[in-house]
PDB file of C-alpha atoms in Angstrom:
ATOM      1  CA  UNK L   1      -1.797   9.319 -21.428  1.00 34.00           C
ATOM      2  CA  UNK L   2      -5.323   8.222 -22.150  1.00 44.00           C
ATOM      3  CA  UNK L   3      -6.998  10.011 -19.258  1.00 55.00           C
ATOM      4  CA  UNK L   4      -6.836   7.267 -16.653  1.00 76.00           C
ATOM      5  CA  UNK L   5      -7.932   8.075 -13.130  1.00 88.00           C
ATOM      6  CA  UNK L   6      -6.622   5.683 -10.525  1.00 94.00           C
ATOM      7  CA  UNK L   7      -7.911   5.123  -7.017  1.00 94.00           C
ATOM      8  CA  UNK L   8      -5.319   3.532  -4.744  1.00 96.00           C
ATOM      9  CA  UNK L   9      -7.337   2.049  -1.877  1.00 97.00           C
ATOM     10  CA  UNK L  10      -5.726   0.733   1.282  1.00 97.00           C
ATOM     11  CA  UNK L  11      -7.043  -2.613   2.492  1.00 97.00           C
ATOM     12  CA  UNK L  12      -9.354  -2.809   5.486  1.00 97.00           C
ATOM     13  CA  UNK L  13      -8.058  -3.511   8.956  1.00 97.00           C
ATOM     14  CA  UNK L  14      -6.102  -6.760   9.010  1.00 96.00           C
ATOM     15  CA  UNK L  15      -5.362  -9.052  11.923  1.00 96.00           C
ATOM     16  CA  UNK L  16      -1.798  -7.713  11.843  1.00 94.00           C
ATOM     17  CA  UNK L  17      -3.079  -4.121  12.094  1.00 95.00           C
ATOM     18  CA  UNK L  18      -5.129  -5.225  15.097  1.00 95.00           C
ATOM     19  CA  UNK L  19      -1.994  -6.523  16.847  1.00 94.00           C
ATOM     20  CA  UNK L  20      -2.633 -10.229  16.312  1.00 95.00           C
ATOM     21  CA  UNK L  21       0.069 -12.715  15.258  1.00 93.00           C
ATOM     22  CA  UNK L  22       0.286 -13.553  11.556  1.00 92.00           C
ATOM     23  CA  UNK L  23       1.983 -16.179   9.409  1.00 90.00           C
ATOM     24  CA  UNK L  24       4.089 -13.989   7.166  1.00 89.00           C
ATOM     25  CA  UNK L  25       3.556 -10.700   5.325  1.00 91.00           C
ATOM     26  CA  UNK L  26       0.952 -11.890   2.828  1.00 94.00           C
ATOM     27  CA  UNK L  27      -1.239 -14.138   4.972  1.00 94.00           C
ATOM     28  CA  UNK L  28      -3.059 -11.794   7.374  1.00 95.00           C
ATOM     29  CA  UNK L  29      -6.828 -11.773   6.735  1.00 97.00           C
ATOM     30  CA  UNK L  30      -9.240  -8.950   7.478  1.00 98.00           C
ATOM     31  CA  UNK L  31     -10.875  -8.523  10.846  1.00 98.00           C
ATOM     32  CA  UNK L  32     -14.631  -7.972  11.170  1.00 98.00           C
ATOM     33  CA  UNK L  33     -13.902  -4.251  11.168  1.00 97.00           C
ATOM     34  CA  UNK L  34     -11.807  -4.658   8.031  1.00 98.00           C
ATOM     35  CA  UNK L  35     -14.627  -6.458   6.246  1.00 98.00           C
ATOM     36  CA  UNK L  36     -16.979  -3.603   7.164  1.00 97.00           C
ATOM     37  CA  UNK L  37     -14.471  -1.108   5.769  1.00 97.00           C
ATOM     38  CA  UNK L  38     -14.275  -3.104   2.534  1.00 98.00           C
ATOM     39  CA  UNK L  39     -18.054  -3.074   2.230  1.00 98.00           C
ATOM     40  CA  UNK L  40     -18.107   0.672   2.828  1.00 97.00           C
ATOM     41  CA  UNK L  41     -15.604   1.267   0.037  1.00 97.00           C
ATOM     42  CA  UNK L  42     -17.685  -0.771  -2.405  1.00 97.00           C
ATOM     43  CA  UNK L  43     -20.880   1.046  -1.466  1.00 96.00           C
ATOM     44  CA  UNK L  44     -19.241   4.480  -1.776  1.00 93.00           C
ATOM     45  CA  UNK L  45     -18.036   4.037  -5.346  1.00 93.00           C
ATOM     46  CA  UNK L  46     -20.223   6.211  -7.575  1.00 89.00           C
ATOM     47  CA  UNK L  47     -19.998   3.887 -10.570  1.00 92.00           C
ATOM     48  CA  UNK L  48     -18.158   0.895 -11.972  1.00 95.00           C
ATOM     49  CA  UNK L  49     -14.434   1.258 -12.635  1.00 95.00           C
ATOM     50  CA  UNK L  50     -13.012   0.025 -15.915  1.00 95.00           C
ATOM     51  CA  UNK L  51     -10.766  -2.387 -14.003  1.00 96.00           C
ATOM     52  CA  UNK L  52     -10.399  -3.703 -10.470  1.00 98.00           C
ATOM     53  CA  UNK L  53      -6.847  -4.510  -9.397  1.00 98.00           C
ATOM     54  CA  UNK L  54      -5.672  -6.096  -6.150  1.00 98.00           C
ATOM     55  CA  UNK L  55      -2.413  -7.019  -4.530  1.00 98.00           C
ATOM     56  CA  UNK L  56      -1.893 -10.787  -4.226  1.00 98.00           C
ATOM     57  CA  UNK L  57      -1.886 -10.466  -0.418  1.00 98.00           C
ATOM     58  CA  UNK L  58      -4.956 -11.913   1.325  1.00 98.00           C
ATOM     59  CA  UNK L  59      -6.082  -8.689   3.011  1.00 98.00           C
ATOM     60  CA  UNK L  60      -6.087  -6.746  -0.265  1.00 98.00           C
ATOM     61  CA  UNK L  61      -7.943  -9.456  -2.186  1.00 98.00           C
ATOM     62  CA  UNK L  62     -10.542  -9.666   0.592  1.00 98.00           C
ATOM     63  CA  UNK L  63     -10.970  -5.882   0.535  1.00 98.00           C
ATOM     64  CA  UNK L  64     -11.532  -5.941  -3.230  1.00 98.00           C
ATOM     65  CA  UNK L  65     -14.176  -8.673  -2.998  1.00 98.00           C
ATOM     66  CA  UNK L  66     -17.234  -6.500  -2.164  1.00 98.00           C
ATOM     67  CA  UNK L  67     -16.381  -4.197  -5.071  1.00 98.00           C
ATOM     68  CA  UNK L  68     -16.037  -7.171  -7.396  1.00 98.00           C
ATOM     69  CA  UNK L  69     -19.389  -8.498  -6.189  1.00 98.00           C
ATOM     70  CA  UNK L  70     -21.045  -5.129  -6.722  1.00 98.00           C
ATOM     71  CA  UNK L  71     -19.628  -4.834 -10.254  1.00 98.00           C
ATOM     72  CA  UNK L  72     -19.378  -8.456 -11.462  1.00 98.00           C
ATOM     73  CA  UNK L  73     -18.860  -7.502 -15.125  1.00 97.00           C
ATOM     74  CA  UNK L  74     -15.749  -5.417 -14.418  1.00 97.00           C
ATOM     75  CA  UNK L  75     -12.466  -7.207 -15.228  1.00 97.00           C
ATOM     76  CA  UNK L  76     -10.270  -8.147 -12.291  1.00 98.00           C
ATOM     77  CA  UNK L  77      -6.477  -8.517 -12.210  1.00 98.00           C
ATOM     78  CA  UNK L  78      -3.782  -9.027  -9.586  1.00 98.00           C
ATOM     79  CA  UNK L  79      -0.706  -6.826  -9.896  1.00 98.00           C
ATOM     80  CA  UNK L  80       2.516  -6.669  -7.827  1.00 98.00           C
ATOM     81  CA  UNK L  81       1.244  -3.816  -5.649  1.00 98.00           C
ATOM     82  CA  UNK L  82       1.755  -5.752  -2.422  1.00 98.00           C
ATOM     83  CA  UNK L  83       3.096  -4.222   0.770  1.00 97.00           C
ATOM     84  CA  UNK L  84       6.775  -3.433   1.281  1.00 97.00           C
ATOM     85  CA  UNK L  85       8.110  -6.654   2.851  1.00 95.00           C
ATOM     86  CA  UNK L  86      11.542  -5.493   3.915  1.00 96.00           C
ATOM     87  CA  UNK L  87      12.064  -7.876   6.853  1.00 94.00           C
ATOM     88  CA  UNK L  88      12.286 -11.074   4.831  1.00 90.00           C
ATOM     89  CA  UNK L  89      12.523 -14.138   7.062  1.00 87.00           C
ATOM     90  CA  UNK L  90      12.548 -11.873  10.129  1.00 86.00           C
ATOM     91  CA  UNK L  91       8.791 -11.551   9.524  1.00 87.00           C
ATOM     92  CA  UNK L  92       8.372 -14.983  10.995  1.00 82.00           C
ATOM     93  CA  UNK L  93       5.270 -17.127  11.505  1.00 88.00           C
ATOM     94  CA  UNK L  94       2.999 -16.245  14.417  1.00 91.00           C
ATOM     95  CA  UNK L  95       4.712 -12.922  15.115  1.00 92.00           C
ATOM     96  CA  UNK L  96       3.075  -9.586  15.859  1.00 93.00           C
ATOM     97  CA  UNK L  97       3.883  -6.046  14.791  1.00 91.00           C
ATOM     98  CA  UNK L  98       5.201  -5.382  18.293  1.00 92.00           C
ATOM     99  CA  UNK L  99       7.567  -8.370  18.112  1.00 93.00           C
ATOM    100  CA  UNK L 100       8.875  -7.267  14.710  1.00 93.00           C
ATOM    101  CA  UNK L 101       9.335  -3.643  15.746  1.00 93.00           C
ATOM    102  CA  UNK L 102      13.025  -3.900  16.853  1.00 94.00           C
ATOM    103  CA  UNK L 103      13.974  -5.477  13.505  1.00 93.00           C
ATOM    104  CA  UNK L 104      12.033  -2.799  11.645  1.00 94.00           C
ATOM    105  CA  UNK L 105      13.743  -0.021  13.620  1.00 95.00           C
ATOM    106  CA  UNK L 106      17.150  -1.508  12.818  1.00 95.00           C
ATOM    107  CA  UNK L 107      16.300  -1.760   9.119  1.00 96.00           C
ATOM    108  CA  UNK L 108      15.270   1.890   8.826  1.00 97.00           C
ATOM    109  CA  UNK L 109      18.177   3.085  10.993  1.00 97.00           C
ATOM    110  CA  UNK L 110      20.566   1.363   8.573  1.00 97.00           C
ATOM    111  CA  UNK L 111      19.257   3.573   5.716  1.00 97.00           C
ATOM    112  CA  UNK L 112      20.753   1.438   2.952  1.00 98.00           C
ATOM    113  CA  UNK L 113      18.405   1.532  -0.059  1.00 98.00           C
ATOM    114  CA  UNK L 114      19.851  -1.652  -1.537  1.00 97.00           C
ATOM    115  CA  UNK L 115      20.103  -3.721   1.615  1.00 96.00           C
ATOM    116  CA  UNK L 116      18.228  -7.039   1.566  1.00 96.00           C
ATOM    117  CA  UNK L 117      17.170  -8.068   5.072  1.00 92.00           C
ATOM    118  CA  UNK L 118      16.558 -11.598   6.290  1.00 81.00           C
ATOM    119  CA  UNK L 119      17.924 -13.195   3.134  1.00 80.00           C
ATOM    120  CA  UNK L 120      14.801 -12.630   1.046  1.00 87.00           C
ATOM    121  CA  UNK L 121      13.430  -9.217   1.986  1.00 94.00           C
ATOM    122  CA  UNK L 122      12.704  -6.512  -0.557  1.00 97.00           C
ATOM    123  CA  UNK L 123      15.140  -3.609  -0.745  1.00 98.00           C
ATOM    124  CA  UNK L 124      13.953  -0.018  -0.599  1.00 98.00           C
ATOM    125  CA  UNK L 125      15.211   0.416  -4.158  1.00 98.00           C
ATOM    126  CA  UNK L 126      13.050  -2.557  -5.107  1.00 98.00           C
ATOM    127  CA  UNK L 127      10.004  -0.865  -3.576  1.00 98.00           C
ATOM    128  CA  UNK L 128      10.600   2.316  -5.572  1.00 98.00           C
ATOM    129  CA  UNK L 129      11.133   0.267  -8.736  1.00 98.00           C
ATOM    130  CA  UNK L 130       7.771  -1.448  -8.152  1.00 98.00           C
ATOM    131  CA  UNK L 131       6.065   1.894  -7.539  1.00 98.00           C
ATOM    132  CA  UNK L 132       7.410   3.288 -10.816  1.00 97.00           C
ATOM    133  CA  UNK L 133       6.447   0.115 -12.704  1.00 97.00           C
ATOM    134  CA  UNK L 134       2.917   0.441 -11.320  1.00 96.00           C
ATOM    135  CA  UNK L 135       2.685   4.042 -12.514  1.00 94.00           C
ATOM    136  CA  UNK L 136       3.936   3.102 -15.974  1.00 92.00           C
ATOM    137  CA  UNK L 137       1.431   0.256 -16.237  1.00 93.00           C
ATOM    138  CA  UNK L 138      -1.492   2.323 -14.983  1.00 91.00           C
ATOM    139  CA  UNK L 139      -0.661   5.158 -17.386  1.00 87.00           C
ATOM    140  CA  UNK L 140      -1.509   2.927 -20.331  1.00 82.00           C
ATOM    141  CA  UNK L 141      -5.056   2.185 -19.166  1.00 86.00           C
ATOM    142  CA  UNK L 142      -8.232   4.088 -20.058  1.00 81.00           C
ATOM    143  CA  UNK L 143      -9.423   4.156 -16.445  1.00 78.00           C
ATOM    144  CA  UNK L 144     -10.927   4.646 -14.008  1.00 91.00           C
ATOM    145  CA  UNK L 145      -9.085   1.915 -12.119  1.00 95.00           C
ATOM    146  CA  UNK L 146      -9.664   0.799  -8.519  1.00 96.00           C
ATOM    147  CA  UNK L 147      -6.441  -0.584  -7.036  1.00 97.00           C
ATOM    148  CA  UNK L 148      -6.659  -2.369  -3.677  1.00 98.00           C
ATOM    149  CA  UNK L 149      -3.223  -2.115  -2.159  1.00 98.00           C
ATOM    150  CA  UNK L 150      -1.294  -1.232   1.012  1.00 97.00           C
ATOM    151  CA  UNK L 151      -0.234   1.765   3.062  1.00 96.00           C
ATOM    152  CA  UNK L 152       3.533   1.793   2.553  1.00 97.00           C
ATOM    153  CA  UNK L 153       3.147   1.049  -1.146  1.00 97.00           C
ATOM    154  CA  UNK L 154       0.705   3.963  -1.522  1.00 97.00           C
ATOM    155  CA  UNK L 155       3.147   6.251   0.269  1.00 96.00           C
ATOM    156  CA  UNK L 156       5.991   5.072  -1.961  1.00 97.00           C
ATOM    157  CA  UNK L 157       3.944   5.886  -5.072  1.00 96.00           C
ATOM    158  CA  UNK L 158       3.067   9.395  -3.922  1.00 95.00           C
ATOM    159  CA  UNK L 159       6.614  10.027  -2.636  1.00 96.00           C
ATOM    160  CA  UNK L 160       8.352   9.093  -5.873  1.00 96.00           C
ATOM    161  CA  UNK L 161       5.796  11.153  -7.817  1.00 93.00           C
ATOM    162  CA  UNK L 162       6.211  14.285  -5.740  1.00 92.00           C
ATOM    163  CA  UNK L 163      10.003  14.073  -5.298  1.00 95.00           C
ATOM    164  CA  UNK L 164      10.916  12.620  -8.670  1.00 95.00           C
ATOM    165  CA  UNK L 165      13.398  10.315  -6.936  1.00 97.00           C
ATOM    166  CA  UNK L 166      13.826   6.955  -8.650  1.00 98.00           C
ATOM    167  CA  UNK L 167      17.266   5.912  -7.334  1.00 98.00           C
ATOM    168  CA  UNK L 168      17.282   6.863  -3.653  1.00 98.00           C
ATOM    169  CA  UNK L 169      20.443   7.280  -1.605  1.00 98.00           C
ATOM    170  CA  UNK L 170      20.692   7.063   2.194  1.00 98.00           C
ATOM    171  CA  UNK L 171      19.485  10.647   2.677  1.00 98.00           C
ATOM    172  CA  UNK L 172      16.459  10.010   0.458  1.00 98.00           C
ATOM    173  CA  UNK L 173      15.622   6.840   2.391  1.00 98.00           C
ATOM    174  CA  UNK L 174      15.739   8.777   5.656  1.00 98.00           C
ATOM    175  CA  UNK L 175      13.488  11.412   4.090  1.00 98.00           C
ATOM    176  CA  UNK L 176      11.037   8.690   3.071  1.00 98.00           C
ATOM    177  CA  UNK L 177      10.995   7.385   6.622  1.00 97.00           C
ATOM    178  CA  UNK L 178      10.014  10.867   7.817  1.00 96.00           C
ATOM    179  CA  UNK L 179       7.364  10.951   5.099  1.00 95.00           C
ATOM    180  CA  UNK L 180       5.743   7.709   6.214  1.00 94.00           C
ATOM    181  CA  UNK L 181       5.941   8.695   9.875  1.00 92.00           C
ATOM    182  CA  UNK L 182       3.849  11.833   9.299  1.00 92.00           C
ATOM    183  CA  UNK L 183       1.567  10.722   6.443  1.00 91.00           C
ATOM    184  CA  UNK L 184      -1.577   8.957   7.632  1.00 91.00           C
ATOM    185  CA  UNK L 185      -3.361   6.543   5.282  1.00 93.00           C
ATOM    186  CA  UNK L 186      -6.120   4.848   7.315  1.00 95.00           C
ATOM    187  CA  UNK L 187      -7.452   1.403   6.502  1.00 96.00           C
ATOM    188  CA  UNK L 188     -10.131   1.667   3.837  1.00 96.00           C
ATOM    189  CA  UNK L 189      -9.047   5.128   2.663  1.00 94.00           C
ATOM    190  CA  UNK L 190      -8.052   6.121  -0.863  1.00 94.00           C
ATOM    191  CA  UNK L 191      -5.694   8.379  -2.759  1.00 94.00           C
ATOM    192  CA  UNK L 192      -6.668   9.481  -6.244  1.00 93.00           C
ATOM    193  CA  UNK L 193      -4.124   9.798  -9.049  1.00 93.00           C
ATOM    194  CA  UNK L 194      -5.075  11.921 -12.051  1.00 87.00           C
ATOM    195  CA  UNK L 195      -3.188  12.431 -15.310  1.00 79.00           C
ATOM    196  CA  UNK L 196      -0.641  15.227 -14.991  1.00 74.00           C
ATOM    197  CA  UNK L 197       1.305  16.001 -18.121  1.00 66.00           C
ATOM    198  CA  UNK L 198       1.912  13.633 -20.999  1.00 58.00           C
ATOM    199  CA  UNK L 199       3.186  10.583 -19.130  1.00 62.00           C
ATOM    200  CA  UNK L 200       2.671  10.812 -15.387  1.00 74.00           C
ATOM    201  CA  UNK L 201       0.141  11.265 -12.593  1.00 83.00           C
ATOM    202  CA  UNK L 202      -0.491  13.764  -9.855  1.00 79.00           C
ATOM    203  CA  UNK L 203      -1.959  12.833  -6.460  1.00 78.00           C
ATOM    204  CA  UNK L 204      -5.136  14.762  -5.688  1.00 74.00           C
ATOM    205  CA  UNK L 205      -5.449  16.001  -2.119  1.00 58.00           C
ATOM    206  CA  UNK L 206      -8.919  15.953  -0.624  1.00 53.00           C
ATOM    207  CA  UNK L 207     -10.371  13.949  -3.502  1.00 50.00           C
ATOM    208  CA  UNK L 208     -11.582  11.010  -1.423  1.00 47.00           C
ATOM    209  CA  UNK L 209     -14.377  12.705   0.495  1.00 45.00           C
ATOM    210  CA  UNK L 210     -17.154  10.787  -1.247  1.00 46.00           C
ATOM    211  CA  UNK L 211     -15.758   7.555   0.187  1.00 51.00           C
ATOM    212  CA  UNK L 212     -16.972   8.621   3.627  1.00 44.00           C
ATOM    213  CA  UNK L 213     -15.106   9.317   6.837  1.00 44.00           C
ATOM    214  CA  UNK L 214     -12.644   6.627   7.792  1.00 46.00           C
ATOM    215  CA  UNK L 215     -12.857   5.337  11.342  1.00 50.00           C
ATOM    216  CA  UNK L 216      -9.892   6.251  13.540  1.00 48.00           C
ATOM    217  CA  UNK L 217      -7.326   3.546  14.123  1.00 47.00           C
ATOM    218  CA  UNK L 218      -7.665   1.836  17.482  1.00 44.00           C
ATOM    219  CA  UNK L 219      -3.894   1.711  18.026  1.00 40.00           C
ATOM    220  CA  UNK L 220      -2.058   2.826  14.890  1.00 42.00           C
ATOM    221  CA  UNK L 221       1.409   3.020  16.428  1.00 40.00           C
ATOM    222  CA  UNK L 222       4.039   4.525  14.179  1.00 47.00           C
ATOM    223  CA  UNK L 223       2.824   4.358  10.571  1.00 42.00           C
ATOM    224  CA  UNK L 224       6.180   2.946   9.456  1.00 43.00           C
ATOM    225  CA  UNK L 225       5.164  -0.376  10.978  1.00 53.00           C
ATOM    226  CA  UNK L 226       1.595  -0.517   9.678  1.00 54.00           C
ATOM    227  CA  UNK L 227       1.074  -3.400   7.278  1.00 68.00           C
TER     228      UNK L 227
END
């Protein structure tokens, strides 16, 4: 590896996080609170990254915008680091997290890593494949890299790193569900990845203090449903 340091930054509070209806998994914009969280992230960065990356989803691109405006000469790219969209068409237009909850519960209870829900949802195996592809791509960069992404994707990256699991079975999927239920990644918070060995990363606990204290969620619910 070339010494890349990667900051995975969760987007600011979205309208979906706030319990409002949204038009599909990628369309939810930031709330006023989310925009303030995005501004706080940009202000807390101690210097320009070598690259700014964002998910193609609206809330991640909006969160990256203040950082891009602060460092206008830094290259910007969009990578497939979007949120885990496992419900497919069941994530219908003008639905809320609460309305989607029964479908989400049924999906996780099924514990089939290769199941595709709603005709066009992403499988759990697909999520892990994307997480590993992200790690491989980031490993080839000089860094530091600021990646504006999503909570479940961040948890998938750290989970596959710490467990080494790349082809999960039903037991591994149930273990991941426990992992996301107990791991809190607030809006606007970050996880740092540092080089660890010749070709991988290690997540650094407690390395995000300079970003400032994240505000508590108003109504986080179970983290498995946060998007």
